[in-house]
Every structure is written in C-alpha cells, then in structure tokens.
Coordinates of C-alpha atoms in Angstrom, one line a residue:
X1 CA 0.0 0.0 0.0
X2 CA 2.8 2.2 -0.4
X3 CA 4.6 1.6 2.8
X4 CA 8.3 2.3 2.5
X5 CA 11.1 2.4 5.1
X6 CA 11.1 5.7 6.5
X7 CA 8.3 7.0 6.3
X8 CA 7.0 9.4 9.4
X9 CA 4.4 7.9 11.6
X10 CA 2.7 10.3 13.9
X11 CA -0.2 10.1 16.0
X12 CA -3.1 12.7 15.7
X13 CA -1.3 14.2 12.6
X14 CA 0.9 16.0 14.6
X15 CA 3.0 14.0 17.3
X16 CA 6.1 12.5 15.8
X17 CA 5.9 8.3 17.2
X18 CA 8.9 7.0 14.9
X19 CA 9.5 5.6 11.5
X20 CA 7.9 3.0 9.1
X21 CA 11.4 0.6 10.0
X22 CA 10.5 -2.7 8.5
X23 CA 7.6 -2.9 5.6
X24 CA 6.4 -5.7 4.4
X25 CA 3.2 -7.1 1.8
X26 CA 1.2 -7.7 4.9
X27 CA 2.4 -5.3 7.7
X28 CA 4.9 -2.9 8.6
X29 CA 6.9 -2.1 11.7
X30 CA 7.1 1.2 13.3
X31 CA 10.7 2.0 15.0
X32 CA 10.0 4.4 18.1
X33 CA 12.1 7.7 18.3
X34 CA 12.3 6.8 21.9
X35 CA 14.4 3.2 20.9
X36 CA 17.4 3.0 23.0
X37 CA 20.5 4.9 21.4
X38 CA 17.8 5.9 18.5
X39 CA 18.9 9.7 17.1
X40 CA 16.8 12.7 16.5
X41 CA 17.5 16.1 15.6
X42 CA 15.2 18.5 17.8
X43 CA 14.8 22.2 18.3
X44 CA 14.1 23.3 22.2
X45 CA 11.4 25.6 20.6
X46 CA 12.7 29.1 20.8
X47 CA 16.2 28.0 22.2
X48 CA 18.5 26.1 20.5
X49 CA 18.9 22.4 18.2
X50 CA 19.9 19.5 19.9
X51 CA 20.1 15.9 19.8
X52 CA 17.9 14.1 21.5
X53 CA 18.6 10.2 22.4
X54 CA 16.0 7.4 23.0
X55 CA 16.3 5.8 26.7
X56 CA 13.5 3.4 26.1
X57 CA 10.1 3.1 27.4
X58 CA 8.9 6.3 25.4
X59 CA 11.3 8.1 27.9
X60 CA 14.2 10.2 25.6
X61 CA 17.3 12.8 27.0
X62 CA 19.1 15.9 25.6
X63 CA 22.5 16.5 26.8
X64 CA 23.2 20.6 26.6
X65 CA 25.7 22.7 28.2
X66 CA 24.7 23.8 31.8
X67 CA 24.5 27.2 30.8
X68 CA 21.8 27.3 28.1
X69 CA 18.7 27.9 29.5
X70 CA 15.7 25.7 29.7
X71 CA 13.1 25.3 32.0
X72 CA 10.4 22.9 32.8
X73 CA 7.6 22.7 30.1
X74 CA 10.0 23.7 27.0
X75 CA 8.2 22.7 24.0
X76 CA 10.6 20.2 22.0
X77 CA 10.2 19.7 18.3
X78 CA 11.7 17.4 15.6
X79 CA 14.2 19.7 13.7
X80 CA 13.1 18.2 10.4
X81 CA 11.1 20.7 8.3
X82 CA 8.2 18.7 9.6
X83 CA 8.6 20.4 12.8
X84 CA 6.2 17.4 14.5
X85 CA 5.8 17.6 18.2
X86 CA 7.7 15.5 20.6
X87 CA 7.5 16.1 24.0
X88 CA 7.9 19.2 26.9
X89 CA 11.0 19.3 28.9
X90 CA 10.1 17.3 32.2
X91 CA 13.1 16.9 34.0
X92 CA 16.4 18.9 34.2
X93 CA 19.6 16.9 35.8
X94 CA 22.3 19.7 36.5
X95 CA 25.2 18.2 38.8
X96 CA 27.3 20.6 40.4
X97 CA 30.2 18.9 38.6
X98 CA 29.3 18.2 35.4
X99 CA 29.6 21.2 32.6
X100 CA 26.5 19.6 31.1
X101 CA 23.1 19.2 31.9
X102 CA 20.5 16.7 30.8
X103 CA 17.1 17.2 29.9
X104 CA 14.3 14.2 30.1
X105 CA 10.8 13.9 28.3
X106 CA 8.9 11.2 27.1
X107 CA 7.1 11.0 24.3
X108 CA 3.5 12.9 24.8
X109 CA 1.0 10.2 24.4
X110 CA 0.5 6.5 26.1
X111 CA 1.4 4.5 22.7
X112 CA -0.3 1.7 24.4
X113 CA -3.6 3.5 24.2
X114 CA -3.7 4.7 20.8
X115 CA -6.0 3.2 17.9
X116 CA -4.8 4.5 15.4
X117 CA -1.3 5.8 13.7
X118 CA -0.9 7.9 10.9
X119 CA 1.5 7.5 7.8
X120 CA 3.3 10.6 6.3
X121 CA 3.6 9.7 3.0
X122 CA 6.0 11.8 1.1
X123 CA 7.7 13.0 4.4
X124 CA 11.0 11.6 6.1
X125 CA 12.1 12.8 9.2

C-alpha cells in the first residue's frame, strides 16, 4: 500500500511516534524515536537544536551545556522541516560537577492507548 522504510508515523497528525522501519506485503513495523541509542534532531522551541537520544520506554534525554537555559515545560520539536511535536521538557539533571546538563521527556502520548497511527507519505524525518 505504499509503505516504504522511512516513512513518518505520527499520532493525531501532529505527534512524531517513529518511522515505518521494516515494511512488508502484509504489515509494517514502526521503529519508536524513543528506541534506546535511537537519534533525533530536535529544536528546544525558541532556544537552540539539539540531539535528543532514546532511553527506552517512550522516555528520551538531551544532553546541553549547563549554561543554556531551559526550564520545565519547554516545548521540543523534531528539527526536520516537519517540525512534528515531541515532547515538553520534564526533568532537568544539573550536577554541580558536570559542565553539562541533561534534559528528560517522554514522548506525549500512552502508545499503548492509541488506535490509530498515521503515515506521512512523502515526508521523512
């Protein structure tokens, strides 16, 4: 049906869940952004790009320089020209040590709840 390999899957249109990994004649496998050691490019809206890295369990981390700001609730966005929404900033590790600090989310929605996915043909990420 016109699967092929990556190919944006979202939920609601709008919320970036991962990529068409495997297709197949029958069914195709979506590869979470949130895979451990998976790479995304994001932008902390209004702030700055980053690399974000999947920890597994929908859960994903930024590691920035201390000194950039970011607070609690930062929107964070896939860098593509998609733009596709991806999660807030929900916890900020800053050790008194480290120059860097890391930022958590998760992705925004219980993936075990959803119905329905959506295919964005003609789009990579």
């Amino acid at each position: 049906q016109g699967v092929e390999t990556g190919m944006a899957v979202t939920a609601y249109g709008d919320i970036l869940l991962g990529y068409a990994g495997e297709t197949g004649d029958e069914s195709s496998k979506v590869k979470l952004i949130s895979f451990p050691e998976e790479e995304l490019n994001v932008f902390i809206e209004g702030k700055v790009a980053a690399l974000a890295k999947g920890l597994g369990g929908e859960a994903m981390q930024i590691i920035l320089p201390r000194d950039i700001e970011i607070s609690l609730g930062d929107r964070i966005l896939a860098a593509a020209s998609s733009g596709f929404f991806i999660g807030v900033a929900e916890k900020i590790v800053k050790e008194p040590s480290d120059p860097f600090q890391k930022i958590i989310f998760h992705l925004p929605v219980n993936i075990q709840e959803l119905r329905n996915v959506y295919l964005v043909k003609n789009k990579e990420f």
